[in-house]
PDB file of C-alpha atoms in Angstrom:
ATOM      1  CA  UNK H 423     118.208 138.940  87.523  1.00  0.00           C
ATOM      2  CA  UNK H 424     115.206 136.504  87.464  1.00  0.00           C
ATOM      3  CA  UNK H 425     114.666 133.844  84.556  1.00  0.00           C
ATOM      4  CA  UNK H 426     111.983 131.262  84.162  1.00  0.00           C
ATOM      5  CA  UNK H 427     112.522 128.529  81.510  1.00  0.00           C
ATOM      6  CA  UNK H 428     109.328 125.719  81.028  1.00  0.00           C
ATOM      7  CA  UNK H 429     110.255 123.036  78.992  1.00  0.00           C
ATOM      8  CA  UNK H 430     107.900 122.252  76.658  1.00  0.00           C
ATOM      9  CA  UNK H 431     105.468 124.670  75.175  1.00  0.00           C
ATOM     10  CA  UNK H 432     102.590 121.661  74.453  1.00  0.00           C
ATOM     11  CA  UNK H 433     102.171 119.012  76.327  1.00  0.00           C
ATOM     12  CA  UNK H 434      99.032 116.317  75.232  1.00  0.00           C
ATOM     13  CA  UNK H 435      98.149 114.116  77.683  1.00  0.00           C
ATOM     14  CA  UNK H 436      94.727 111.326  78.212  1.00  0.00           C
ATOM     15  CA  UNK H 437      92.848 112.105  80.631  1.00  0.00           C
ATOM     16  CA  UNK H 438      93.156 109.715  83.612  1.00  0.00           C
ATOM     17  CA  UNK H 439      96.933 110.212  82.754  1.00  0.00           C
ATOM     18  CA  UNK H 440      99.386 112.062  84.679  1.00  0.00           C
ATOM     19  CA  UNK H 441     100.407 115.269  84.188  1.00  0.00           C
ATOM     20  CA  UNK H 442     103.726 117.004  84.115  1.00  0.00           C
ATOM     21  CA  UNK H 443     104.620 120.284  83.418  1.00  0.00           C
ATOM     22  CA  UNK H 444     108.263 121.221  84.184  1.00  0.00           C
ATOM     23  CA  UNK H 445     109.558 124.348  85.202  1.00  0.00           C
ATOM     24  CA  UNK H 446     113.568 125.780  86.099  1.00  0.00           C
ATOM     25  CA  UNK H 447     114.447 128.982  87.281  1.00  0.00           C
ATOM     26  CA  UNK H 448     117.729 131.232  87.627  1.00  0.00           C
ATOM     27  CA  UNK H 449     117.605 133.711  90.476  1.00  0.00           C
ATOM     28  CA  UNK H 450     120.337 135.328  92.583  1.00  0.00           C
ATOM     29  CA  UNK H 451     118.490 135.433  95.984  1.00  0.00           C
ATOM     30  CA  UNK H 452     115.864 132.775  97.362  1.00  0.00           C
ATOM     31  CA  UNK H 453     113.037 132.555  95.266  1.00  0.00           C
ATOM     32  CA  UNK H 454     109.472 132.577  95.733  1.00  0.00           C
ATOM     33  CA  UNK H 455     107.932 130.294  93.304  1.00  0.00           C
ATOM     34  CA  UNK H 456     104.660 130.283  91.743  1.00  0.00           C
ATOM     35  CA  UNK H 457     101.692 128.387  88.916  1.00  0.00           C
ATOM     36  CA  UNK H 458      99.004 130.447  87.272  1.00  0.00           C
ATOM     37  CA  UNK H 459      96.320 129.031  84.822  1.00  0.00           C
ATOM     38  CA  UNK H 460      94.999 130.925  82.070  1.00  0.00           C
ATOM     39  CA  UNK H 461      91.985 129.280  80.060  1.00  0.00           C
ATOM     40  CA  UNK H 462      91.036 130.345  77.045  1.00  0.00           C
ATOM     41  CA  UNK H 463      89.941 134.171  77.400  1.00  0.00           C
ATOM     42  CA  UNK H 464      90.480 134.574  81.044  1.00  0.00           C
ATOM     43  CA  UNK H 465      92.759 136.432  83.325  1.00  0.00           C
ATOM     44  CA  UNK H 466      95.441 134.534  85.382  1.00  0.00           C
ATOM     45  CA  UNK H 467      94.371 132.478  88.178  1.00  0.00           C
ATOM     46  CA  UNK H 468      97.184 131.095  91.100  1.00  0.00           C
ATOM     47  CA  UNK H 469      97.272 127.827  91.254  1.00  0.00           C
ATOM     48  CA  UNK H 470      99.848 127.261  94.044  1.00  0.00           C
ATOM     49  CA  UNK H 471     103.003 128.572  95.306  1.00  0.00           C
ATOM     50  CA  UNK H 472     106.226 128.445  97.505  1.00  0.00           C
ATOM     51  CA  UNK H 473     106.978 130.725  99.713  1.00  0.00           C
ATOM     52  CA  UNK H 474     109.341 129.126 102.900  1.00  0.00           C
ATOM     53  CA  UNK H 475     108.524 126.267 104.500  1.00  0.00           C
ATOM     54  CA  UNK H 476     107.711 122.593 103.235  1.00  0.00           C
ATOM     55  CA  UNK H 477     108.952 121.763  99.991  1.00  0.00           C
ATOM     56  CA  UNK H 478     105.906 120.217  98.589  1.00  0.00           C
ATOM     57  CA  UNK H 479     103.234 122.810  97.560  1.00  0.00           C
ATOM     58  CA  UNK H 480      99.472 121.683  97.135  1.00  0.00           C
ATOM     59  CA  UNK H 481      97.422 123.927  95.195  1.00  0.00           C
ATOM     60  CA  UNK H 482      93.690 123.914  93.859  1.00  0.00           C
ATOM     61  CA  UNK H 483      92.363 121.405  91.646  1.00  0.00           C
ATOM     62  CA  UNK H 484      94.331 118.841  92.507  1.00  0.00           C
ATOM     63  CA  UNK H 485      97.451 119.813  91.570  1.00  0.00           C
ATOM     64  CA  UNK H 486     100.748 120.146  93.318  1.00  0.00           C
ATOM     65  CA  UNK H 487     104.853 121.392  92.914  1.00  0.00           C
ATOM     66  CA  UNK H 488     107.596 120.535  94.560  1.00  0.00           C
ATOM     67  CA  UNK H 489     110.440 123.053  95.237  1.00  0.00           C
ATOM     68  CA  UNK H 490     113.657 121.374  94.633  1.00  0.00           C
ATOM     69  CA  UNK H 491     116.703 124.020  95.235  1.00  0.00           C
ATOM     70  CA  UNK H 492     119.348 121.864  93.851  1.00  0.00           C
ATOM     71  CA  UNK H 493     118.227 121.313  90.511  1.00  0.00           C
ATOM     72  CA  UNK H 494     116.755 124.894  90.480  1.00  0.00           C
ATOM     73  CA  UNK H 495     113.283 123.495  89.476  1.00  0.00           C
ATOM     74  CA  UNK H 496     109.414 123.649  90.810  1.00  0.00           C
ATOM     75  CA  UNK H 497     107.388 120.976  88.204  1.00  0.00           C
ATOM     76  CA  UNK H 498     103.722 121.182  88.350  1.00  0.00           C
ATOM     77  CA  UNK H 499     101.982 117.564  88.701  1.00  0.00           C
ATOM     78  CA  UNK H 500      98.941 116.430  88.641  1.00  0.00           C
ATOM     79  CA  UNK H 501      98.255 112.495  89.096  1.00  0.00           C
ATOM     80  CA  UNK H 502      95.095 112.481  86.739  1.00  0.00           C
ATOM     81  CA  UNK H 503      94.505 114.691  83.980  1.00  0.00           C
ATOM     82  CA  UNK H 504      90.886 115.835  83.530  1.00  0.00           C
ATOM     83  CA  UNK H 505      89.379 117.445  80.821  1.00  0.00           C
ATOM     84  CA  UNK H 506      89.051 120.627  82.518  1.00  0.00           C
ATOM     85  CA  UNK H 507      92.796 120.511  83.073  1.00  0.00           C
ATOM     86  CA  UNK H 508      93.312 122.032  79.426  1.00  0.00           C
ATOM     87  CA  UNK H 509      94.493 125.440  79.803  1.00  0.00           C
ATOM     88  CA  UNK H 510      98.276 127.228  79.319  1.00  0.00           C
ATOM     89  CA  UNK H 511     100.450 127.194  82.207  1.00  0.00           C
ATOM     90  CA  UNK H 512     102.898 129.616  83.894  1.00  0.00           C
ATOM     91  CA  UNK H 513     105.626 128.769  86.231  1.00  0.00           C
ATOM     92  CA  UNK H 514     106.660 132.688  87.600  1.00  0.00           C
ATOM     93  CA  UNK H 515     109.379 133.176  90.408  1.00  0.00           C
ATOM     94  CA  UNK H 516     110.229 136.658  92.598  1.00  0.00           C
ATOM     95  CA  UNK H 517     112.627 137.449  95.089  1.00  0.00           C
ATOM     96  CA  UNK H 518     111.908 136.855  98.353  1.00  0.00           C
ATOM     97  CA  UNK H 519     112.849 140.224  99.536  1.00  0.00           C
ATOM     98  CA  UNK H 520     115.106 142.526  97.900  1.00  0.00           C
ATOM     99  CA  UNK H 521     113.756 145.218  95.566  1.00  0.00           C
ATOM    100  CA  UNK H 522     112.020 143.977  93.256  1.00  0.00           C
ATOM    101  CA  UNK H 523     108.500 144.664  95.417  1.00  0.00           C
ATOM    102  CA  UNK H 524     107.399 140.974  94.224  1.00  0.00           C
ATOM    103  CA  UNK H 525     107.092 141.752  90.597  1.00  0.00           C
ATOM    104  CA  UNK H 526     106.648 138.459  88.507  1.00  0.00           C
ATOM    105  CA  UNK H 527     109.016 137.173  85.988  1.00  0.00           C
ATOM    106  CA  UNK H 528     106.888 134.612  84.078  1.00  0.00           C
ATOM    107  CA  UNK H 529     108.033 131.559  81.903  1.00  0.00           C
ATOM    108  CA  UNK H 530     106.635 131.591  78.258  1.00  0.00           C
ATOM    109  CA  UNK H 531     103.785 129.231  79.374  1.00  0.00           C
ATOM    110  CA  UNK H 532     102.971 125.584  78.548  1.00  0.00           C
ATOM    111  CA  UNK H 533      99.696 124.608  76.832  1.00  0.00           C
ATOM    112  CA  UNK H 534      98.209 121.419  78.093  1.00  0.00           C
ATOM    113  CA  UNK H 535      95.728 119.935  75.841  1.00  0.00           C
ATOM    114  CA  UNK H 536      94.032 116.667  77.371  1.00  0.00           C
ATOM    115  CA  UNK H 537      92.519 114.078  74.962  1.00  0.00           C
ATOM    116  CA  UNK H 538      89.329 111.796  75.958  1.00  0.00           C
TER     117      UNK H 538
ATOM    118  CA  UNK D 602      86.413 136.296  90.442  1.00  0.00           C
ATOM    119  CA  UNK D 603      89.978 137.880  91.651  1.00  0.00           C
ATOM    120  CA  UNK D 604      88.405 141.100  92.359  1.00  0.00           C
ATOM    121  CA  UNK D 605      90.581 143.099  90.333  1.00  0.00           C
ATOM    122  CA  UNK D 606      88.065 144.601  88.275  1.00  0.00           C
ATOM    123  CA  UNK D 607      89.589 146.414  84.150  1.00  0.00           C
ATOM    124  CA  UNK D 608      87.955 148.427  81.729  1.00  0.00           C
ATOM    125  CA  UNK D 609      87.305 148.282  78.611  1.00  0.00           C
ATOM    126  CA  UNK D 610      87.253 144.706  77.891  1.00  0.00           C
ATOM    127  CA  UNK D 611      88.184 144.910  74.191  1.00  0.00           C
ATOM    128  CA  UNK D 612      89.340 148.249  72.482  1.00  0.00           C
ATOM    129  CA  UNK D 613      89.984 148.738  68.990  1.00  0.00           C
ATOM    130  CA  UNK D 614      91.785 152.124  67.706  1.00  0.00           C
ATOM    131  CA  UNK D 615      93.874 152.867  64.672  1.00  0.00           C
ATOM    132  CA  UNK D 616      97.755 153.341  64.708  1.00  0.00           C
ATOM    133  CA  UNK D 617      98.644 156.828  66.341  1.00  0.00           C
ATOM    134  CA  UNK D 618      95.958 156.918  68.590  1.00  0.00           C
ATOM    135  CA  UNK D 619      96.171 157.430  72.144  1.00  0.00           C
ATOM    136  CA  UNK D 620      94.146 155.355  75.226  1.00  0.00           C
ATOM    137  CA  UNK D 621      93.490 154.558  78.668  1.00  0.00           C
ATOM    138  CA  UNK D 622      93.134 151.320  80.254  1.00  0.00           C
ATOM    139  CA  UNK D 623      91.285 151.722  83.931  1.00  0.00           C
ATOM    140  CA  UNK D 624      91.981 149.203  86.766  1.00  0.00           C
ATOM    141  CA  UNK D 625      90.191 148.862  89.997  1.00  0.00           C
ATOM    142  CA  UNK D 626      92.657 146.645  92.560  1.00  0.00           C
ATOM    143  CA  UNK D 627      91.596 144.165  95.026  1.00  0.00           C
ATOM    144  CA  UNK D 628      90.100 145.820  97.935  1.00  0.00           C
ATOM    145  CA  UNK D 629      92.711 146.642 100.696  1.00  0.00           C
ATOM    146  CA  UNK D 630      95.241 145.803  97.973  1.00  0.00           C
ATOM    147  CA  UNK D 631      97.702 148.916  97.733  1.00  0.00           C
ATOM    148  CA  UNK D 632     100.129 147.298  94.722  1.00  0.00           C
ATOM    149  CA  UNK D 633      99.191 147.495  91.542  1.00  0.00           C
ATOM    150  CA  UNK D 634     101.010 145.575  88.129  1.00  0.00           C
ATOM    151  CA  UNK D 635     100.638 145.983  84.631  1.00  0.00           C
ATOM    152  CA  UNK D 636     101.823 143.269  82.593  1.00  0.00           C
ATOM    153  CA  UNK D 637     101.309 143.203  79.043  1.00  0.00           C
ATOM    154  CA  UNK D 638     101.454 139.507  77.151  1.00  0.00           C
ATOM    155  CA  UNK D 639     101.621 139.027  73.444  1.00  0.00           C
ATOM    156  CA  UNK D 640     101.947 136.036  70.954  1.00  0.00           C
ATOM    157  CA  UNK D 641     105.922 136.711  70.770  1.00  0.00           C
ATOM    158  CA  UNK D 642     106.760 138.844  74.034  1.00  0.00           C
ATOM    159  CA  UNK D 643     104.899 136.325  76.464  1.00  0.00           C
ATOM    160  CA  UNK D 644     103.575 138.342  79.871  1.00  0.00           C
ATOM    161  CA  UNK D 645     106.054 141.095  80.386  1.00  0.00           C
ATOM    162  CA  UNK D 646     106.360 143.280  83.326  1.00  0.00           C
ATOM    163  CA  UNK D 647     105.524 147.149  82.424  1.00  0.00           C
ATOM    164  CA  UNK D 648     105.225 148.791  85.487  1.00  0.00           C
ATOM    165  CA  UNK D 649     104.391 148.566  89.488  1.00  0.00           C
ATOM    166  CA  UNK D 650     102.656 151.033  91.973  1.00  0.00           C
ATOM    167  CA  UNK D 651     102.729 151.106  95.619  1.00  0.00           C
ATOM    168  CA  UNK D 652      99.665 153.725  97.582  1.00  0.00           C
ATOM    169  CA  UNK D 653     100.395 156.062  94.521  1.00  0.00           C
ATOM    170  CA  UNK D 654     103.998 156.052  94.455  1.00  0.00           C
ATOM    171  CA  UNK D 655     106.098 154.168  91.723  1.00  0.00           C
ATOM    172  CA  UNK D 656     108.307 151.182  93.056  1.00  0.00           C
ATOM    173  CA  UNK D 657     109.549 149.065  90.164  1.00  0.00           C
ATOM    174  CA  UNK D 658     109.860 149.662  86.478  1.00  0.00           C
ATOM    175  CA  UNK D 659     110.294 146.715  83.636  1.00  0.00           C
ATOM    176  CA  UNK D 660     109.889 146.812  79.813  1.00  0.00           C
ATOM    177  CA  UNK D 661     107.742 149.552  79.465  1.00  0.00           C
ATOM    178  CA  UNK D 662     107.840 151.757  76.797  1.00  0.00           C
ATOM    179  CA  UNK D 663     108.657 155.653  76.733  1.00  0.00           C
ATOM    180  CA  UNK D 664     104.926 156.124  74.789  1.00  0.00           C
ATOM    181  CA  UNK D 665     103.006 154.278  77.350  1.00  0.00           C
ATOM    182  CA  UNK D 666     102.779 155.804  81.166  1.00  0.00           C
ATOM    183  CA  UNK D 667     100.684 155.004  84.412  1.00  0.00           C
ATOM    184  CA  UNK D 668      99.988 156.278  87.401  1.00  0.00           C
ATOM    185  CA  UNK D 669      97.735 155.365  90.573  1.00  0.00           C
ATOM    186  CA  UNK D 670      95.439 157.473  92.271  1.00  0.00           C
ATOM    187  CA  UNK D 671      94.532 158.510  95.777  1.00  0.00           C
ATOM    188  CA  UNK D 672      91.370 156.319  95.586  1.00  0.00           C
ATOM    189  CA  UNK D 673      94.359 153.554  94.796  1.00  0.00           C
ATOM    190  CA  UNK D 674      92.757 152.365  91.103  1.00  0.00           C
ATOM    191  CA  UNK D 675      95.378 152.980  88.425  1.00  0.00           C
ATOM    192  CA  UNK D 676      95.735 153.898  84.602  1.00  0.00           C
ATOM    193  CA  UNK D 677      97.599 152.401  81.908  1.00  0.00           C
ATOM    194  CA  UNK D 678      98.267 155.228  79.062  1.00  0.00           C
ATOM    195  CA  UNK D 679      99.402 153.960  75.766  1.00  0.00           C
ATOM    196  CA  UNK D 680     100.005 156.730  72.988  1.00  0.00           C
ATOM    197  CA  UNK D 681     101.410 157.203  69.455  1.00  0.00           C
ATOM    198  CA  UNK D 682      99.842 154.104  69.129  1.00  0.00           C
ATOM    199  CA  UNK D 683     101.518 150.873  66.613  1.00  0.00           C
ATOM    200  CA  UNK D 684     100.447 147.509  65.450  1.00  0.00           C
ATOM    201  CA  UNK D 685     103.040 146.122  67.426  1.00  0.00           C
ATOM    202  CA  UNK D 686     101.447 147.294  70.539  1.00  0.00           C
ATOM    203  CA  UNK D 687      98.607 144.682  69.735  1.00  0.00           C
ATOM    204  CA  UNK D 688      98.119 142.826  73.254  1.00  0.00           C
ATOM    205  CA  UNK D 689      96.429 141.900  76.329  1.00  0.00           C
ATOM    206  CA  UNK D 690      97.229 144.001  79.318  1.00  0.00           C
ATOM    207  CA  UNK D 691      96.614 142.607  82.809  1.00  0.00           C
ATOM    208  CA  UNK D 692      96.455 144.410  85.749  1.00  0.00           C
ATOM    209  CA  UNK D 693      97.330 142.764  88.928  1.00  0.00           C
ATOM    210  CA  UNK D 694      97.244 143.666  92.530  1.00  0.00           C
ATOM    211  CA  UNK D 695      98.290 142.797  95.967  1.00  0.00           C
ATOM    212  CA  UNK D 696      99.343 143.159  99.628  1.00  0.00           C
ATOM    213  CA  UNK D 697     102.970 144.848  99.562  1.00  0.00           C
ATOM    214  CA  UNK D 698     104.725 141.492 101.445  1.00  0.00           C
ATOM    215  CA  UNK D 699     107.222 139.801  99.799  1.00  0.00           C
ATOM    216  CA  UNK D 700     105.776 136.207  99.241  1.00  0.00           C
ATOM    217  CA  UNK D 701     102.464 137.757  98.525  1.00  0.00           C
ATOM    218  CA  UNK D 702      99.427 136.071  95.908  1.00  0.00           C
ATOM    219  CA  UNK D 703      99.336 138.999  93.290  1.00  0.00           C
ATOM    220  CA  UNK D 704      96.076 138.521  91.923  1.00  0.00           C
ATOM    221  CA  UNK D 705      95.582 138.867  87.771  1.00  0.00           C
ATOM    222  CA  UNK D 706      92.025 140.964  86.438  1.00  0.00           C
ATOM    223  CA  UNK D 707      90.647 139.395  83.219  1.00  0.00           C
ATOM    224  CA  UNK D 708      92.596 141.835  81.134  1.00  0.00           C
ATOM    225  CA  UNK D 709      92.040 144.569  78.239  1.00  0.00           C
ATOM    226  CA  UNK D 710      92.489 143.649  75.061  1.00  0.00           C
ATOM    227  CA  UNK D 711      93.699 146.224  72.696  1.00  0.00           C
ATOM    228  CA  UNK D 712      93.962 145.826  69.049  1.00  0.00           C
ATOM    229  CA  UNK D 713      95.584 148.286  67.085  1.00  0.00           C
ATOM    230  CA  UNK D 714      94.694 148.366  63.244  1.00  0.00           C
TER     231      UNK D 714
END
């Protein structure tokens, strides 16, 4: 079985600041790793994710995650928050492979506010 | 835009009732997701279907059912309807690879009163 855990559900940052939005999973087989943004009223849009390959993910707007399999984690960072930014967060994983078809389990999703 | 297109929007219907959420995948997309997210559930997995066939099953409930058609959109049926069942349900689709971008439609909100 899958589990996502994000630590933190707010995080306030200034813009111009960096931002870091932490993420561990629990999975039995090799995980593919993922970030979705939701704004306020919208649907789920992928911000990055890691499949195989180089550990260090860049995704759209600016942001980026790094893979680490020894502490079971994949943070979202972004070096300078912008207004814009403010949205909830949601670190999913799947298996790569298996049977589970690449069904998402999602973390419980971070809310990043960003202050002028 | 994902491309995953869902109707309606918003729905409103009293406790008991019965209804149908519509989803239109991605095109060439032959998975399709529901998820369902709430204030205290988060986004749960309900249900997945592969060119009309179901492949993987998660915390869906015996009231609510789906299926996918030939023409590959899908349904989301949600009976004996309860306030509990308040929510926004996404539906999702995407190439069947593992690794694959499953890409989220803007959702139907139901609200059960």
């Amino acid at each position: 079985a899958q589990s996502v855990t994000q630590l933190g559900s707010h995080v306030s940052v200034s813009e111009g600041a960096l931002v870091l939005l932490r993420c561990n999973y629990s999975s039995s087989v090799p995980p593919y790793l993922f970030w979705y943004v939701q704004y306020p009223n919208q649907g789920l849009q992928l911000l990055l994710k890691y499949t195989t390959g180089a550990t260090l993910v860049k995704g759209i707007n600016g942001f980026e995650a790094e893979f680490k399999k020894s502490e079971t984690s994949f943070h979202l960072t972004k070096p300078s928050a912008h207004m814009s930014d403010a949205a909830e967060y949601f670190c999913a994983v799947s298996e790569a492979g298996g049977t589970s078809y690449g069904k998402l389990t999602f973390g419980q999703g971070t809310i990043l506010t960003v202050h002028p | 835009d994902s491309g995953v297109t869902q109707t309606p929007k918003h729905l409103i219907t009293a406790t008991g009732q019965r209804v149908t959420l519509r989803c239109s995948p991605r095109s060439g997309d032959l998975s399709v997701y529901w998820y369902q997210q709430s204030l205290d559930q988060g986004l749960q997995f309900l249900i997945q279907y592969y060119n009309g066939e179901e492949r993987a099953k998660g915390n869906i409930l015996e009231r609510f059912s789906a299926q996918q058609f030939p023409d590959l959109h899908s349904e989301l049926n949600l009976s004996s309807l309860e306030l509990g069942d308040s929510a926004l349900y996404f539906c999702a689709s995407s190439v069947q690879r593992s690794g694959n971008t499953i890409y989220f439609g803007e959702g139907s909100w139901l609200t059960v009163v």
